[in-house]
Coordinates of C-alpha atoms in Angstrom, one line a residue:
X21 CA 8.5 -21.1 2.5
X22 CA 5.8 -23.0 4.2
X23 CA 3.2 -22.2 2.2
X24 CA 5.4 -23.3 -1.0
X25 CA 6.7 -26.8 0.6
X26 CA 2.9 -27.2 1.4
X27 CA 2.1 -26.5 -2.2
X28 CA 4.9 -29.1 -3.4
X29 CA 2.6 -31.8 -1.4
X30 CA 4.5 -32.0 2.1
X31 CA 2.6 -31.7 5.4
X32 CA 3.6 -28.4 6.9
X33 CA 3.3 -27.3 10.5
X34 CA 4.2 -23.9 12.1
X35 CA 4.9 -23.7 15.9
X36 CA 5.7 -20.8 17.5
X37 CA 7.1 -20.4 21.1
X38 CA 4.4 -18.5 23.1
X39 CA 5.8 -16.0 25.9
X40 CA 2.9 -14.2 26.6
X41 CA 0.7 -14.5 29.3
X42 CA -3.0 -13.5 29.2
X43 CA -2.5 -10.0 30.2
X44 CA 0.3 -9.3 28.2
X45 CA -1.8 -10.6 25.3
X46 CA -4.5 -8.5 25.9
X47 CA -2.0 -5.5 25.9
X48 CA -0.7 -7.3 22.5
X49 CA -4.2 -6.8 21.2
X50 CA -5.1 -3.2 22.3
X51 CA -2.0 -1.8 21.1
X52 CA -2.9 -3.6 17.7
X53 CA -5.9 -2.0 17.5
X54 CA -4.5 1.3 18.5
X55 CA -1.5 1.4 16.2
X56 CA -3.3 -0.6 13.3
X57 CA -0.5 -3.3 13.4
X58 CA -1.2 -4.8 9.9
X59 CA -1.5 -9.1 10.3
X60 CA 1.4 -10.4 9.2
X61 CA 1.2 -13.8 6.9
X62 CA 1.3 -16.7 9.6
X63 CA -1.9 -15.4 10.2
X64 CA -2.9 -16.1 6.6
X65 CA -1.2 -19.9 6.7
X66 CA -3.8 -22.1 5.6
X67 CA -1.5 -24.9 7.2
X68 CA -1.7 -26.1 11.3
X69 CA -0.2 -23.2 13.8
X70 CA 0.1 -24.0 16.5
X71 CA 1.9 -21.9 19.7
X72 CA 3.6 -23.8 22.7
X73 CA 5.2 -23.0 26.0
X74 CA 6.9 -26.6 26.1
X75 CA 7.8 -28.3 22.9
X76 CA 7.2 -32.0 22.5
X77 CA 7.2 -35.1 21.1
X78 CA 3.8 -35.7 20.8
X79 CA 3.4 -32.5 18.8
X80 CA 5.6 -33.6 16.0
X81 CA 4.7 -36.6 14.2
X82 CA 7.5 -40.1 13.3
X83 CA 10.7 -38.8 11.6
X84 CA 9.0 -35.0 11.1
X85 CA 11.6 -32.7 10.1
X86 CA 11.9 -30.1 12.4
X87 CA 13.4 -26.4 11.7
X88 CA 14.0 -23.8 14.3
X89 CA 13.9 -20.8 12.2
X90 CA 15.7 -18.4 14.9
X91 CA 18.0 -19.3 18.1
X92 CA 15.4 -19.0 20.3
X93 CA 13.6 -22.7 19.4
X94 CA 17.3 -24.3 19.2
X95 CA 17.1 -25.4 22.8
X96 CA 13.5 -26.8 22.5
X97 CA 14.4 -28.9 19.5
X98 CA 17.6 -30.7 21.6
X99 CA 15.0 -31.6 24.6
X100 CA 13.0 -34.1 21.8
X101 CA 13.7 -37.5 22.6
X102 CA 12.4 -38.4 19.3
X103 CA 16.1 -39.8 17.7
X104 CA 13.8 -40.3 14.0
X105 CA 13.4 -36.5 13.9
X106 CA 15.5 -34.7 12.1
X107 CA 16.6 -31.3 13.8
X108 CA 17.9 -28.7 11.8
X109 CA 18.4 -24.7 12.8
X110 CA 18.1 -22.3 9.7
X111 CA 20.4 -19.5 10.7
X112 CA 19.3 -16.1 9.5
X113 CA 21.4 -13.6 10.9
X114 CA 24.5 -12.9 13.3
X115 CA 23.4 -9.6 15.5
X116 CA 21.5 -10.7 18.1
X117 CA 20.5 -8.5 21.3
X118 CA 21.9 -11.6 23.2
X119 CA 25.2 -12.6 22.6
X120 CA 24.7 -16.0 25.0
X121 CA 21.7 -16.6 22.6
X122 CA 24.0 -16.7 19.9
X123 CA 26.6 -18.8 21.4
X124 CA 24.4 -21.4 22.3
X125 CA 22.5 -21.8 19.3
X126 CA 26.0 -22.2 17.0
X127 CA 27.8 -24.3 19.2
X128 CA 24.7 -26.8 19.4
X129 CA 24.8 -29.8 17.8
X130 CA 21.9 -29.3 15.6
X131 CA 22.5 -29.8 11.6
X132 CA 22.6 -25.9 10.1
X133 CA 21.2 -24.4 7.3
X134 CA 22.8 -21.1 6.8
X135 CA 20.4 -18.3 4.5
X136 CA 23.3 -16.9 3.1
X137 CA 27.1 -17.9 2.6
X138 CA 28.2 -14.7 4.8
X139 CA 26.3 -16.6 7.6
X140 CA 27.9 -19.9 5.8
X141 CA 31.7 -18.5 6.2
X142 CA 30.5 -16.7 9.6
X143 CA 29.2 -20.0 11.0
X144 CA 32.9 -21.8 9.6
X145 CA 34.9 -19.4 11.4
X146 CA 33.3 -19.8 14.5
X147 CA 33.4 -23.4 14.4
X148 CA 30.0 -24.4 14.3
X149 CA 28.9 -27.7 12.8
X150 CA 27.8 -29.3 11.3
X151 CA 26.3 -27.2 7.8
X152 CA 23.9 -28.6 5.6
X153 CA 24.2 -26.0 2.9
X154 CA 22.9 -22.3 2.0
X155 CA 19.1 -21.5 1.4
X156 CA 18.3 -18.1 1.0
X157 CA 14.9 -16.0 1.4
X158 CA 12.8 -15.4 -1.2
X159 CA 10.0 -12.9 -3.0
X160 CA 6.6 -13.2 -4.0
X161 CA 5.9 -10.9 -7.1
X162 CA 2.6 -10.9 -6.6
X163 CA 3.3 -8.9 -3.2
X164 CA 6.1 -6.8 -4.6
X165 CA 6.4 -5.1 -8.4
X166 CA 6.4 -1.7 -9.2
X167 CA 3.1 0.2 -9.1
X168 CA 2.3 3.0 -11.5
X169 CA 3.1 6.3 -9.9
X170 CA 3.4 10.0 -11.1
X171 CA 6.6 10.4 -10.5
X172 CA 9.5 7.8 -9.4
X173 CA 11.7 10.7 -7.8
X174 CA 12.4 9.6 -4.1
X175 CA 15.1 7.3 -2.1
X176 CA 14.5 5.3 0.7
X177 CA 15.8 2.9 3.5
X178 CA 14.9 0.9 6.3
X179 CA 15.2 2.3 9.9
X180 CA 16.1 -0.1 12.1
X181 CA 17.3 0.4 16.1
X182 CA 20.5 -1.6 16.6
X183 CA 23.8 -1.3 16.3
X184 CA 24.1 -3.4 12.7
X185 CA 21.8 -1.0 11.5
X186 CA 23.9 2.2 11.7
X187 CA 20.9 4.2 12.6
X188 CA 23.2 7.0 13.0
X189 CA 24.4 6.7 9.5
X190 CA 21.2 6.6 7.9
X191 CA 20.6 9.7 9.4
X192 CA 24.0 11.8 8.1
X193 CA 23.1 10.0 5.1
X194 CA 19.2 11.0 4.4
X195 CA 21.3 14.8 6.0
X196 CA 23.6 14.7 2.6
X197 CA 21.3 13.7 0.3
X198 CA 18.7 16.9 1.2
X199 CA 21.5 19.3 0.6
X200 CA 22.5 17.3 -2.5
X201 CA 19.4 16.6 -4.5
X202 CA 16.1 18.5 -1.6
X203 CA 14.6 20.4 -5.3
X204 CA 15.0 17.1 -7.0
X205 CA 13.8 14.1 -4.7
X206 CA 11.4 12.8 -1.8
X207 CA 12.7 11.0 1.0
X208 CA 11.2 7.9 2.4
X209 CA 11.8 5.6 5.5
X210 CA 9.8 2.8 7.4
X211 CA 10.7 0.9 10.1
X212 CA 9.0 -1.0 13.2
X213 CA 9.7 1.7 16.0
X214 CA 8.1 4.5 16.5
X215 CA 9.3 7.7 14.5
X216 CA 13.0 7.9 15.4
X217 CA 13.8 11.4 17.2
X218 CA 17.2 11.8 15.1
X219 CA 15.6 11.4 12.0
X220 CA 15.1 14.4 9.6
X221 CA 11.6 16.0 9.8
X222 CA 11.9 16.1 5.6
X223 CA 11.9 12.3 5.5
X224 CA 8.4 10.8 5.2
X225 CA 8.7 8.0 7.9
X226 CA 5.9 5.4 8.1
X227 CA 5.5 2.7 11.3
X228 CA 4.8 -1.0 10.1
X229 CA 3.5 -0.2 6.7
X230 CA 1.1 -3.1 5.0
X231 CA 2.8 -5.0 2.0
X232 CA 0.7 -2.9 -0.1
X233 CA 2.1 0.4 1.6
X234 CA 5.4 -1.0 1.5
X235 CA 5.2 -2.1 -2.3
X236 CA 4.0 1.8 -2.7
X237 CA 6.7 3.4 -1.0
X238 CA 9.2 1.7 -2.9
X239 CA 7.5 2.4 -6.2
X240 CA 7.5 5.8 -5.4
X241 CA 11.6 5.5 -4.9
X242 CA 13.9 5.9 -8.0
X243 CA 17.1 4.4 -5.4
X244 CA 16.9 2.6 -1.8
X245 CA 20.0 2.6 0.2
X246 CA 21.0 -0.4 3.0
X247 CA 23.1 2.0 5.6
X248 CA 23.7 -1.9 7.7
X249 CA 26.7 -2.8 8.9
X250 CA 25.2 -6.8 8.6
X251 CA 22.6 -8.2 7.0
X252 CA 22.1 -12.0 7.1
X253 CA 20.5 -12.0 3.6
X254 CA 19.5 -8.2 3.3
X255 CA 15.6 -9.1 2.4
X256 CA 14.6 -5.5 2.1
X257 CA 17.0 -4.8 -1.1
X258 CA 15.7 -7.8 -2.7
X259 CA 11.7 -6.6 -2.4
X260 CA 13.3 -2.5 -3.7
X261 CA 14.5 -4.6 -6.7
X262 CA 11.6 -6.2 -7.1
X263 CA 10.0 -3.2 -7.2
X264 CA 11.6 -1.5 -9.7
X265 CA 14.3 0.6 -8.0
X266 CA 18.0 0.7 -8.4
X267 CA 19.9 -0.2 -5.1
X268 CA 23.3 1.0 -3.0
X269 CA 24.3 -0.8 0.1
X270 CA 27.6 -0.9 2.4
X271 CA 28.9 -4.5 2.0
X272 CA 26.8 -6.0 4.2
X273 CA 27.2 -9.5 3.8
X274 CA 23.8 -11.3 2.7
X275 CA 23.7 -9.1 0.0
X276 CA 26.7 -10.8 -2.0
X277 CA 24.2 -13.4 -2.7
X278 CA 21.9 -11.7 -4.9
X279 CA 23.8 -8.1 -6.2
X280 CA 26.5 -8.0 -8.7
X281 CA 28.2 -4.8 -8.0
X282 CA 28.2 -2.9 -11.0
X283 CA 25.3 -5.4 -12.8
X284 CA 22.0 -4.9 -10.9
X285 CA 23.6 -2.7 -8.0
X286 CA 26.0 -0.8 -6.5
X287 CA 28.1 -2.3 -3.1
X288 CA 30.5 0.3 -1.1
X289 CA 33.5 -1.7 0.6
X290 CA 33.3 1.2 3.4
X291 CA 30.3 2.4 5.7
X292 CA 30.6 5.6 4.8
X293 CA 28.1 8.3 4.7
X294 CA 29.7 10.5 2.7
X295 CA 30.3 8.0 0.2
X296 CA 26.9 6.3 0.2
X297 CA 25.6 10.2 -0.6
X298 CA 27.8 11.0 -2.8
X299 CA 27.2 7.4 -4.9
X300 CA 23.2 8.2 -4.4
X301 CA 23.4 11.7 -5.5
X302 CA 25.5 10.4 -8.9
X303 CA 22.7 7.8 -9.7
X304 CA 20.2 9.8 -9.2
X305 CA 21.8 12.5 -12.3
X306 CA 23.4 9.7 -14.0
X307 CA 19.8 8.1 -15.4
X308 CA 21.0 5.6 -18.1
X309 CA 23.1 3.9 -15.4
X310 CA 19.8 4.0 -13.0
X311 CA 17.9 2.5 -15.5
X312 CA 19.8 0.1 -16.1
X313 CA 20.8 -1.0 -12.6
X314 CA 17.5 -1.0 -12.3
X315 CA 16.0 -3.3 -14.8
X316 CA 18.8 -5.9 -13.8
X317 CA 17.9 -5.5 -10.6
X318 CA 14.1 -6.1 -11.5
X319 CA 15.5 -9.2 -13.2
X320 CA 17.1 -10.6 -10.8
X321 CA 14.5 -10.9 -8.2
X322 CA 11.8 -12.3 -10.6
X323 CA 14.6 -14.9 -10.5
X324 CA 14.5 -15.1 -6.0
X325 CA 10.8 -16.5 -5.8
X326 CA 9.7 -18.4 -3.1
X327 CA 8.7 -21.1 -5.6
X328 CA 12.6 -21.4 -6.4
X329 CA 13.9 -21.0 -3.1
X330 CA 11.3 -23.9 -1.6
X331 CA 12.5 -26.3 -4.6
X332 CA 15.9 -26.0 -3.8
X333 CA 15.0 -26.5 -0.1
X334 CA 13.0 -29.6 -0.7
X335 CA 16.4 -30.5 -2.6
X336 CA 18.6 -30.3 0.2
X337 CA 15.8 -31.9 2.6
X338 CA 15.6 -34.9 0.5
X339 CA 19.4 -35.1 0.4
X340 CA 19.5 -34.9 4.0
X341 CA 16.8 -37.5 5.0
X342 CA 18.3 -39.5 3.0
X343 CA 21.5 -40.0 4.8
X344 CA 19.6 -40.5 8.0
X345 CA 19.4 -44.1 9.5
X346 CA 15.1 -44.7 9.7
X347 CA 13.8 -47.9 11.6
X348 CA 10.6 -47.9 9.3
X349 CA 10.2 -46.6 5.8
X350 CA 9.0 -42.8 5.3
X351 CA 6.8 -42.0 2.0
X352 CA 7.2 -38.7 2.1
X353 CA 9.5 -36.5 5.2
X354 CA 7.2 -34.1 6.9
X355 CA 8.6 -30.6 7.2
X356 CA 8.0 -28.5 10.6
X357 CA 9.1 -25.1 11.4
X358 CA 9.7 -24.2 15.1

């Protein structure tokens, strides 16, 4: 998103809180090293980053726009004394590990930008206020498309650790599906953690895979599965589509935004792993419907580009700078991301 609005002429700046001290850094690093951690792209921003303990005015220049993207910066942004800056917190999710976190971000009185309208309805019915609108994530298809492969037989999901994640289901699930279909298809999974203990030993797993890696595994999938209980916007279906592959998900939320059950996917109303098998193991027989879940799919995420996503950002920006009372004129809002 940065890189876009920076593209589209505005001066974009990312901070980003720093909790480290030196040791732990030096940990950071090692274990980098060690585990091959691939850079992810703030490190490729051609823009200012900057990190900071303590965030303050002079850091931000007259009537900057500033965004926390996560709860965590929501706190820093209400300590600015600058009244021309316009604070905003782009909500991106609802599961967080700290509940208080949570509570203190919505309730804040910081304008909100919700990624998705699950988090829009979610942030309604808990009474936070105001809402600016819905901007979602987007894709770069020059990160994620289908490569050429051999064969497109496998199916694949993301692992992930918490409770919205239903690691436990993914597991039954990725169980099924080798009784089901173990002569016919490959099983893939990547995550963050380290190899989960519960997972089967037949599914390929792979720690913090490299765009590249990721774009292979996916092209190497003929389905990929969301097992989640609650995704904010469900960014891994989006980049499976992109890719190439036809997708099944429990009714997550975020994912409303972007799949048409029945057009370029399939959405179960119940976590179920029987059911999420059982829907996986038809697709993967019934190949005229894959394909062409598929292909919609594919279509619809050449359609999800960051380059879309940041114009209809810069669109809501303007309209909301625009009902903000300024002591001087502004030629053009700056647009910061805390």
């Amino acid at each position: 998103m940065a890189a876009e609005m920076q593209k589209r002429g505005h001066i974009v700046k990312l901070f980003y809180k720093n909790k480290r001290t030196p040791l732990r850094r030096c940990v950071k690093g090692l274990k980098n090293i060690i585990q091959r951690t691939p850079s992810d792209w703030v490190g490729n921003y051609a823009g200012t980053v900057q990190g900071f303990t303590t965030l303050n005015d002079q850091m931000l220049d007259w009537a900057d726009i500033a965004i926390s993207v996560g709860p965590d910066c929501t706190e820093d942004l209400e300590t600015l004394d600058n009244e021309n800056i316009v604070k905003i917190f782009h909500v991106h999710g609802l599961t967080l590990r700290n509940p208080h976190l949570k509570e203190t971000a919505w309730k804040s009185p910081l304008l909100k930008i919700a990624v998705s309208d699950y988090v829009k309805r979610e942030l309604n019915s808990a009474g936070a206020k105001p809402i600016a609108g819905v901007i979602g994530n987007g894709i770069d298809t020059s990160e994620y498309y289908p490569e050429p492969c051999d064969q497109r037989n496998g199916i694949g999901t993301v692992y992930g650790q918490g409770v919205a994640k239903s690691p436990d289901t993914i597991c039954r699930t990725f169980g099924l599906l080798y009784e089901n279909l173990a002569r016919q298809c490959e099983f893939f999974c990547f995550g963050s953690c380290p190899r989960p203990r519960d997972l089967p030993k037949f599914v390929q797993y792979h720690r913090l895979p490299t765009i590249a890696q990721a774009r292979r595994i996916y092209s190497q999938c003929s389905t990929w599965f969301c097992a989640s209980r609650s995704e904010g916007f469900a960014m891994p279906l989006l980049e499976a589509m992109a890719c190439g592959c036809s997708v099944v998900t429990f009714d997550c939320g975020g994912c409303r935004d972007f799949i048409k059950d029945g057009e370029n996917g399939l959405i179960l109303p119940e976590a179920n792993a029987e059911k999420l098998a059982a829907t996986i193991t038809r697709l993967i027989y019934d190949v005229p419907l894959n394909n062409y879940l598929a292909q919609n799919a594919a279509d619809t995420a050449s359609q999800w580009t960051w380059h879309e996503v940041a114009k209809n950002m810069e669109t809501l920006l303007w309209k909301i700078v625009s009902h903000q009372p300024k002591e001087q004129p502004v030629n053009n809002p700056f647009y910061t991301t805390v």
